[in-house]
mmCIF file of C-alpha atoms (C1' of nucleotides) in Angstrom:
data_model
loop_
_atom_site.group_PDB
_atom_site.id
_atom_site.type_symbol
_atom_site.label_atom_id
_atom_site.label_comp_id
_atom_site.label_asym_id
_atom_site.label_seq_id
_atom_site.Cartn_x
_atom_site.Cartn_y
_atom_site.Cartn_z
ATOM 1 C CA MET Q 1 20.591 -5.328 6.998
ATOM 2 C CA THR Q 2 17.399 -3.765 6.591
ATOM 3 C CA LEU Q 3 18.429 -0.353 5.508
ATOM 4 C CA PRO Q 4 16.385 2.621 6.779
ATOM 5 C CA LYS Q 5 13.833 2.875 3.339
ATOM 6 C CA SER Q 6 12.137 7.065 3.748
ATOM 7 C CA LYS Q 7 8.738 7.391 4.338
ATOM 8 C CA GLN Q 8 8.476 8.704 0.636
ATOM 9 C CA ILE Q 9 9.785 5.625 -0.479
ATOM 10 C CA TYR Q 10 7.371 3.348 1.264
ATOM 11 C CA ALA Q 11 4.722 5.504 0.109
ATOM 12 C CA LEU Q 12 5.099 5.242 -3.290
ATOM 13 C CA HIS Q 13 6.435 1.148 -3.263
ATOM 14 C CA ALA Q 14 2.797 1.106 -1.161
ATOM 15 C CA SER Q 15 1.118 2.559 -4.353
ATOM 16 C CA ILE Q 16 2.489 0.876 -7.040
ATOM 17 C CA CYS Q 17 1.668 -2.204 -5.087
ATOM 18 C CA GLN Q 18 -2.090 -1.093 -4.410
ATOM 19 C CA VAL Q 19 -2.635 -1.539 -8.367
ATOM 20 C CA LEU Q 20 -1.993 -5.375 -7.096
ATOM 21 C CA ALA Q 21 -5.227 -4.590 -4.576
ATOM 22 C CA ASN Q 22 -8.146 -5.073 -7.374
ATOM 23 C CA PRO Q 23 -9.826 -7.844 -8.537
ATOM 24 C CA LYS Q 24 -10.241 -6.232 -11.789
ATOM 25 C CA ARG Q 25 -6.746 -5.316 -11.737
ATOM 26 C CA LEU Q 26 -5.280 -8.985 -11.231
ATOM 27 C CA GLU Q 27 -7.303 -10.102 -14.598
ATOM 28 C CA ILE Q 28 -5.734 -7.423 -16.464
ATOM 29 C CA ILE Q 29 -2.849 -8.672 -15.094
ATOM 30 C CA ASP Q 30 -3.151 -12.020 -16.420
ATOM 31 C CA GLN Q 31 -4.609 -11.152 -19.209
ATOM 32 C CA LEU Q 32 -1.363 -9.789 -20.497
ATOM 33 C CA GLN Q 33 0.805 -12.103 -19.337
ATOM 34 C CA GLU Q 34 0.958 -13.803 -22.897
ATOM 35 C CA GLY Q 35 1.417 -9.952 -24.242
ATOM 36 C CA GLU Q 36 -0.159 -6.989 -25.304
ATOM 37 C CA LEU Q 37 -3.369 -6.882 -25.807
ATOM 38 C CA SER Q 38 -6.254 -3.464 -26.942
ATOM 39 C CA VAL Q 39 -8.627 -2.115 -24.880
ATOM 40 C CA THR Q 40 -11.132 -3.455 -27.419
ATOM 41 C CA GLN Q 41 -9.230 -7.432 -26.398
ATOM 42 C CA LEU Q 42 -9.657 -6.863 -23.310
ATOM 43 C CA THR Q 43 -13.377 -5.696 -22.879
ATOM 44 C CA GLU Q 44 -13.901 -9.312 -25.222
ATOM 45 C CA THR Q 45 -12.085 -11.661 -22.913
ATOM 46 C CA MET Q 46 -13.058 -10.061 -19.367
ATOM 47 C CA LYS Q 47 -16.746 -9.027 -18.471
ATOM 48 C CA ILE Q 48 -16.225 -5.624 -17.294
ATOM 49 C CA SER Q 49 -17.714 -2.022 -19.228
ATOM 50 C CA GLN Q 50 -15.275 -0.026 -21.462
ATOM 51 C CA ALA Q 51 -15.149 2.881 -19.710
ATOM 52 C CA ASN Q 52 -13.978 0.847 -15.831
ATOM 53 C CA LEU Q 53 -11.408 -0.700 -18.333
ATOM 54 C CA SER Q 54 -10.328 2.349 -19.355
ATOM 55 C CA GLN Q 55 -9.973 3.645 -15.847
ATOM 56 C CA HIS Q 56 -8.324 0.708 -14.458
ATOM 57 C CA LEU Q 57 -5.214 1.235 -17.305
ATOM 58 C CA SER Q 58 -5.081 4.727 -16.361
ATOM 59 C CA VAL Q 59 -4.417 4.007 -12.934
ATOM 60 C CA MET Q 60 -2.119 0.757 -13.984
ATOM 61 C CA ARG Q 61 -0.750 3.252 -16.649
ATOM 62 C CA HIS Q 62 0.036 6.306 -13.917
ATOM 63 C CA ARG Q 63 1.788 4.075 -11.705
ATOM 64 C CA GLY Q 64 4.324 2.118 -14.369
ATOM 65 C CA ILE Q 65 2.667 -1.317 -14.105
ATOM 66 C CA VAL Q 66 1.847 -1.140 -17.826
ATOM 67 C CA THR Q 67 2.588 0.822 -20.324
ATOM 68 C CA VAL Q 68 0.553 1.575 -23.973
ATOM 69 C CA ARG Q 69 1.465 1.791 -27.592
ATOM 70 C CA ARG Q 70 -0.948 3.949 -29.414
ATOM 71 C CA ASP Q 71 -1.827 2.509 -32.853
ATOM 72 C CA GLY Q 72 -4.614 4.566 -34.999
ATOM 73 C CA ALA Q 73 -7.463 4.231 -33.019
ATOM 74 C CA ASN Q 74 -6.145 1.424 -31.036
ATOM 75 C CA SER Q 75 -4.124 1.222 -27.996
ATOM 76 C CA TYR Q 76 -2.072 -1.587 -27.246
ATOM 77 C CA TYR Q 77 -1.329 -2.316 -23.327
ATOM 78 C CA ARG Q 78 1.538 -4.448 -22.157
ATOM 79 C CA LEU Q 79 2.935 -5.173 -18.440
ATOM 80 C CA ALA Q 80 5.913 -3.166 -18.006
ATOM 81 C CA SER Q 81 7.930 -5.973 -16.346
ATOM 82 C CA PRO Q 82 7.706 -9.571 -15.887
ATOM 83 C CA LYS Q 83 8.555 -8.816 -12.631
ATOM 84 C CA ILE Q 84 5.052 -8.226 -11.692
ATOM 85 C CA VAL Q 85 3.674 -11.127 -12.640
ATOM 86 C CA ARG Q 86 6.386 -12.814 -10.542
ATOM 87 C CA ALA Q 87 4.867 -10.650 -7.496
ATOM 88 C CA CYS Q 88 1.390 -11.332 -8.301
ATOM 89 C CA ALA Q 89 2.142 -15.280 -8.639
ATOM 90 C CA LEU Q 90 3.921 -15.133 -5.126
ATOM 91 C CA MET Q 91 1.384 -13.953 -3.320
ATOM 92 C CA ARG Q 92 -1.089 -15.853 -4.921
ATOM 93 C CA GLU Q 93 1.272 -18.775 -3.538
ATOM 94 C CA VAL Q 94 0.392 -17.432 -0.590
ATOM 95 C CA LEU Q 95 -2.562 -16.617 -0.010
ATOM 96 C CA LEU Q 96 -2.999 -21.074 -1.315
ATOM 97 C CA GLU Q 97 -0.592 -22.158 1.219
ATOM 98 C CA ASN Q 98 -2.892 -19.924 3.299
ATOM 99 C CA LEU Q 99 -6.134 -21.686 2.015
ATOM 100 C CA GLU Q 100 -4.524 -24.885 2.319
ATOM 101 C CA SER Q 101 -3.565 -24.832 5.590
ATOM 102 C CA GLY Q 102 -7.197 -24.042 6.766
ATOM 103 C CA ALA Q 103 -6.906 -20.625 7.425
ATOM 104 C CA GLU Q 104 -10.446 -19.751 8.243
ATOM 105 C CA ILE Q 105 -10.181 -15.709 7.463
ATOM 106 C CA LEU Q 106 -10.100 -15.666 4.419
ATOM 107 C CA ARG Q 107 -13.786 -16.944 3.655
ATOM 108 C CA ASN Q 108 -15.443 -13.583 4.483
ATOM 109 C CA GLN Q 109 -13.335 -11.251 2.771
ATOM 110 C CA THR Q 110 -13.959 -7.930 1.478
ATOM 111 C CA LYS Q 111 -16.063 -8.946 -1.808
ATOM 112 C CA GLN Q 112 -16.967 -6.971 -5.014
ATOM 113 C CA MET S 1 -2.002 -21.194 -20.746
ATOM 114 C CA THR S 2 -3.648 -18.281 -18.263
ATOM 115 C CA LEU S 3 -5.964 -20.583 -17.045
ATOM 116 C CA PRO S 4 -9.297 -19.248 -16.223
ATOM 117 C CA LYS S 5 -9.283 -17.826 -12.516
ATOM 118 C CA SER S 6 -12.485 -17.100 -10.375
ATOM 119 C CA LYS S 7 -13.972 -14.013 -9.568
ATOM 120 C CA GLN S 8 -13.189 -15.815 -6.320
ATOM 121 C CA ILE S 9 -9.767 -16.214 -6.674
ATOM 122 C CA TYR S 10 -9.183 -12.803 -7.932
ATOM 123 C CA ALA S 11 -11.233 -11.058 -4.832
ATOM 124 C CA LEU S 12 -8.879 -13.505 -2.002
ATOM 125 C CA HIS S 13 -5.961 -12.727 -4.225
ATOM 126 C CA ALA S 14 -6.692 -8.637 -4.305
ATOM 127 C CA SER S 15 -7.666 -8.897 -0.305
ATOM 128 C CA ILE S 16 -4.417 -10.630 0.361
ATOM 129 C CA CYS S 17 -2.366 -7.667 -2.176
ATOM 130 C CA GLN S 18 -4.164 -4.809 -0.866
ATOM 131 C CA VAL S 19 -1.560 -5.975 2.805
ATOM 132 C CA LEU S 20 0.980 -4.339 0.519
ATOM 133 C CA ALA S 21 -0.833 -1.483 -0.367
ATOM 134 C CA ASN S 22 -0.081 0.845 2.650
ATOM 135 C CA PRO S 23 3.273 2.137 3.308
ATOM 136 C CA LYS S 24 2.962 1.285 7.425
ATOM 137 C CA ARG S 25 2.550 -2.381 6.667
ATOM 138 C CA LEU S 26 5.556 -2.499 4.244
ATOM 139 C CA GLU S 27 7.420 -1.145 6.876
ATOM 140 C CA ILE S 28 6.057 -3.625 9.588
ATOM 141 C CA ILE S 29 7.295 -6.585 6.923
ATOM 142 C CA ASP S 30 10.533 -4.711 6.527
ATOM 143 C CA GLN S 31 11.217 -5.186 9.891
ATOM 144 C CA LEU S 32 10.030 -8.506 10.124
ATOM 145 C CA GLN S 33 12.248 -9.652 7.234
ATOM 146 C CA GLU S 34 15.004 -10.618 9.959
ATOM 147 C CA GLY S 35 12.769 -12.884 12.345
ATOM 148 C CA GLU S 36 9.529 -12.218 14.576
ATOM 149 C CA LEU S 37 9.614 -8.852 16.822
ATOM 150 C CA SER S 38 7.218 -8.207 19.520
ATOM 151 C CA VAL S 39 4.757 -5.228 19.254
ATOM 152 C CA THR S 40 6.397 -3.496 21.645
ATOM 153 C CA GLN S 41 9.553 -3.688 19.723
ATOM 154 C CA LEU S 42 8.068 -2.808 16.627
ATOM 155 C CA THR S 43 6.761 0.708 18.115
ATOM 156 C CA GLU S 44 10.329 1.285 19.101
ATOM 157 C CA THR S 45 11.322 1.753 15.685
ATOM 158 C CA MET S 46 8.822 2.606 14.219
ATOM 159 C CA LYS S 47 7.101 5.541 14.493
ATOM 160 C CA ILE S 48 3.947 4.731 15.125
ATOM 161 C CA SER S 49 1.150 4.474 17.872
ATOM 162 C CA GLN S 50 0.314 1.016 19.645
ATOM 163 C CA ALA S 51 -2.979 1.193 18.648
ATOM 164 C CA ASN S 52 -2.161 2.102 14.963
ATOM 165 C CA LEU S 53 0.243 -0.795 14.875
ATOM 166 C CA SER S 54 -2.524 -3.314 16.391
ATOM 167 C CA GLN S 55 -4.680 -2.062 13.974
ATOM 168 C CA HIS S 56 -2.113 -2.964 11.200
ATOM 169 C CA LEU S 57 -1.207 -6.024 12.500
ATOM 170 C CA SER S 58 -4.563 -7.423 12.746
ATOM 171 C CA VAL S 59 -5.241 -6.883 9.096
ATOM 172 C CA MET S 60 -2.067 -8.715 8.222
ATOM 173 C CA ARG S 61 -2.590 -11.412 10.874
ATOM 174 C CA HIS S 62 -6.239 -11.712 9.172
ATOM 175 C CA ARG S 63 -4.997 -12.271 6.122
ATOM 176 C CA GLY S 64 -3.005 -14.212 6.443
ATOM 177 C CA ILE S 65 0.956 -12.442 6.315
ATOM 178 C CA VAL S 66 1.991 -12.829 9.596
ATOM 179 C CA THR S 67 1.590 -15.267 12.094
ATOM 180 C CA VAL S 68 1.562 -14.556 16.356
ATOM 181 C CA ARG S 69 3.242 -16.225 18.999
ATOM 182 C CA ARG S 70 2.057 -15.208 22.103
ATOM 183 C CA ASP S 71 4.498 -15.446 25.437
ATOM 184 C CA GLY S 72 2.939 -14.087 28.553
ATOM 185 C CA ALA S 73 1.374 -10.932 27.972
ATOM 186 C CA ASN S 74 4.326 -10.422 24.711
ATOM 187 C CA SER S 75 3.285 -10.998 21.313
ATOM 188 C CA TYR S 76 5.779 -11.696 18.802
ATOM 189 C CA TYR S 77 4.773 -11.404 15.142
ATOM 190 C CA ARG S 78 6.749 -13.157 11.891
ATOM 191 C CA LEU S 79 5.703 -13.134 8.833
ATOM 192 C CA ALA S 80 3.625 -16.201 7.451
ATOM 193 C CA SER S 81 6.671 -16.967 4.172
ATOM 194 C CA PRO S 82 9.426 -15.955 2.916
ATOM 195 C CA LYS S 83 7.386 -15.334 -0.080
ATOM 196 C CA ILE S 84 6.343 -12.201 1.045
ATOM 197 C CA VAL S 85 9.253 -10.244 1.139
ATOM 198 C CA ARG S 86 10.408 -11.629 -2.166
ATOM 199 C CA ALA S 87 6.967 -10.378 -3.972
ATOM 200 C CA CYS S 88 7.519 -6.778 -1.850
ATOM 201 C CA ALA S 89 11.200 -6.932 -3.350
ATOM 202 C CA LEU S 90 9.714 -7.655 -6.977
ATOM 203 C CA MET S 91 7.960 -4.676 -6.812
ATOM 204 C CA ARG S 92 10.235 -2.428 -5.560
ATOM 205 C CA GLU S 93 12.122 -3.517 -8.205
ATOM 206 C CA VAL S 94 9.478 -2.379 -11.063
ATOM 207 C CA LEU S 95 9.593 1.031 -9.199
ATOM 208 C CA LEU S 96 13.011 1.430 -8.846
ATOM 209 C CA GLU S 97 13.200 0.530 -12.831
ATOM 210 C CA ASN S 98 10.119 3.193 -13.188
ATOM 211 C CA LEU S 99 11.818 6.077 -11.152
ATOM 212 C CA GLU S 100 14.992 5.742 -13.024
ATOM 213 C CA SER S 101 13.050 5.256 -16.152
ATOM 214 C CA GLY S 102 12.293 9.106 -15.315
ATOM 215 C CA ALA S 103 8.281 8.093 -14.878
ATOM 216 C CA GLU S 104 6.951 11.576 -14.235
ATOM 217 C CA ILE S 105 3.707 10.155 -12.796
ATOM 218 C CA LEU S 106 5.183 8.949 -9.872
ATOM 219 C CA ARG S 107 6.047 12.609 -8.509
ATOM 220 C CA ASN S 108 2.389 13.255 -7.374
ATOM 221 C CA GLN S 109 0.956 9.767 -6.021
ATOM 222 C CA THR S 110 -1.318 9.767 -3.010
ATOM 223 C CA LYS S 111 0.355 10.510 0.145
ATOM 224 C CA GLN S 112 0.067 10.097 3.677
ATOM 225 C "C1'" DT H 1 -16.524 16.471 -43.519
ATOM 226 C "C1'" DT H 2 -18.551 12.913 -41.482
ATOM 227 C "C1'" DA H 3 -20.099 9.389 -39.453
ATOM 228 C "C1'" DG H 4 -18.511 5.530 -36.341
ATOM 229 C "C1'" DA H 5 -15.264 2.696 -33.810
ATOM 230 C "C1'" DA H 6 -11.646 2.798 -30.691
ATOM 231 C "C1'" DT H 7 -10.544 4.761 -26.446
ATOM 232 C "C1'" DA H 8 -10.142 7.923 -22.390
ATOM 233 C "C1'" DT H 9 -12.135 11.718 -19.139
ATOM 234 C "C1'" DT H 10 -15.061 13.722 -15.881
ATOM 235 C "C1'" DC H 11 -18.751 13.497 -12.504
ATOM 236 C "C1'" DA H 12 -20.911 12.413 -8.484
ATOM 237 C "C1'" DA H 13 -22.531 8.529 -5.708
ATOM 238 C "C1'" DT H 14 -21.180 4.829 -2.866
ATOM 239 C "C1'" DA H 15 -17.504 2.214 -0.523
ATOM 240 C "C1'" DA H 16 -13.607 1.155 1.638
ATOM 241 C "C1'" DT H 17 -9.617 2.672 4.448
ATOM 242 C "C1'" DT H 18 -7.096 4.814 7.728
ATOM 243 C "C1'" DC H 19 -5.885 6.672 12.051
ATOM 244 C "C1'" DG H 20 -7.049 8.729 17.073
ATOM 245 C "C1'" DA H 21 -9.076 8.615 21.031
ATOM 246 C "C1'" DA H 22 -11.092 6.196 24.051
ATOM 247 C "C1'" DT H 23 -11.666 1.603 26.136
ATOM 248 C "C1'" DA H 24 -10.904 -3.131 26.664
ATOM 249 C "C1'" DT H 25 -8.299 -7.237 27.466
ATOM 250 C "C1'" DT H 26 -4.934 -10.151 29.729
ATOM 251 C "C1'" DA H 27 -0.993 -11.143 32.041
ATOM 252 C "C1'" DT H 28 2.702 -10.572 35.799
ATOM 253 C "C1'" DA H 29 5.342 -8.290 39.458
ATOM 254 C "C1'" DA H 30 4.185 -6.636 44.121
ATOM 255 C "C1'" DT Y 1 -6.259 -8.271 44.649
ATOM 256 C "C1'" DT Y 2 -4.577 -4.781 42.550
ATOM 257 C "C1'" DA Y 3 -1.800 -1.712 40.132
ATOM 258 C "C1'" DT Y 4 0.935 -1.828 36.229
ATOM 259 C "C1'" DA Y 5 2.930 -3.282 31.384
ATOM 260 C "C1'" DA Y 6 1.535 -5.052 26.867
ATOM 261 C "C1'" DT Y 7 -1.592 -5.474 23.337
ATOM 262 C "C1'" DA Y 8 -6.363 -5.876 21.223
ATOM 263 C "C1'" DT Y 9 -10.908 -3.682 19.701
ATOM 264 C "C1'" DT Y 10 -14.177 -0.636 18.932
ATOM 265 C "C1'" DC Y 11 -16.195 3.931 17.306
ATOM 266 C "C1'" DG Y 12 -16.256 7.946 14.716
ATOM 267 C "C1'" DA Y 13 -14.495 11.729 11.471
ATOM 268 C "C1'" DA Y 14 -11.787 12.209 7.497
ATOM 269 C "C1'" DT Y 15 -9.750 10.623 3.241
ATOM 270 C "C1'" DT Y 16 -9.353 7.711 -0.443
ATOM 271 C "C1'" DA Y 17 -11.119 3.763 -4.175
ATOM 272 C "C1'" DT Y 18 -14.993 2.037 -7.286
ATOM 273 C "C1'" DT Y 19 -18.096 2.149 -10.754
ATOM 274 C "C1'" DG Y 20 -21.789 3.873 -13.791
ATOM 275 C "C1'" DA Y 21 -23.502 6.958 -16.574
ATOM 276 C "C1'" DA Y 22 -22.365 10.666 -19.806
ATOM 277 C "C1'" DT Y 23 -19.487 12.705 -22.424
ATOM 278 C "C1'" DA Y 24 -15.240 14.137 -24.584
ATOM 279 C "C1'" DT Y 25 -11.365 12.853 -27.415
ATOM 280 C "C1'" DT Y 26 -8.684 10.789 -31.609
ATOM 281 C "C1'" DC Y 27 -9.037 8.076 -36.002
ATOM 282 C "C1'" DT Y 28 -10.812 6.130 -40.046
ATOM 283 C "C1'" DA Y 29 -13.414 4.635 -43.804
ATOM 284 C "C1'" DA Y 30 -16.061 6.110 -46.867
#
DNA sequence: TTAGAATATTCAATAATTCGAATATTATAA
DNA sequence: TTATAATATTCGAATTATTGAATATTCTAA
């Protein structure tokens, strides 16, 4: 197994995984778990500026993690695939396993 | 649902997901799918310098994605959990779905 | 039409990643 | 012991990500 994958694919794969590499974007994904939300709704539940939220949504849109539905002045975002939540959940499980097994490492991680 | 998660957890979650946000590290994960490999074996199959490989392995070790077994002068790395491969595979599926549905976006992604 | 609401974009400063080069550490065979 | 192999670390430069601030765009109600 382990088919050889081109550098290209790895780069794209990394690019889409990178969406998950930010706390705010993970929170957005969490919020969208149940279904679509407007930008206004997202700003209300998350402690984030409208501009910054819009920037993150832009990244997520461009990398195919969310899709938008525009309705008048409002934009409604939803996750592009249920697989995204599953992937996030798996990685969170890995994290929790690490925390339980007392991985010292995770204490002093990059904060923001 | 959607339990409120602390900023802390989101930061740690992002930190562990960030390991997936690099093409070389994804390739390392691919290589380790079948089981442990030594650093030498990894340098042989991947086109990467020993130093750079070691740097990536260090990141992965510290974030609990891989574990090391040292045997003499050799270090054998393996994935810390099978969930890592599953998460990667899911994200790759999302990518492939996007590519199929002709997401223009992915053409001009950050390359390295 | 125009004011205001909703959202998006641009810009610039700061922070974080990536990687080559050099060097350090550790283990073992001679 | 010492040379060599295997691996790890440090440092600095280049690139990329993140975010606040300012501004632009789009829509709708009046």
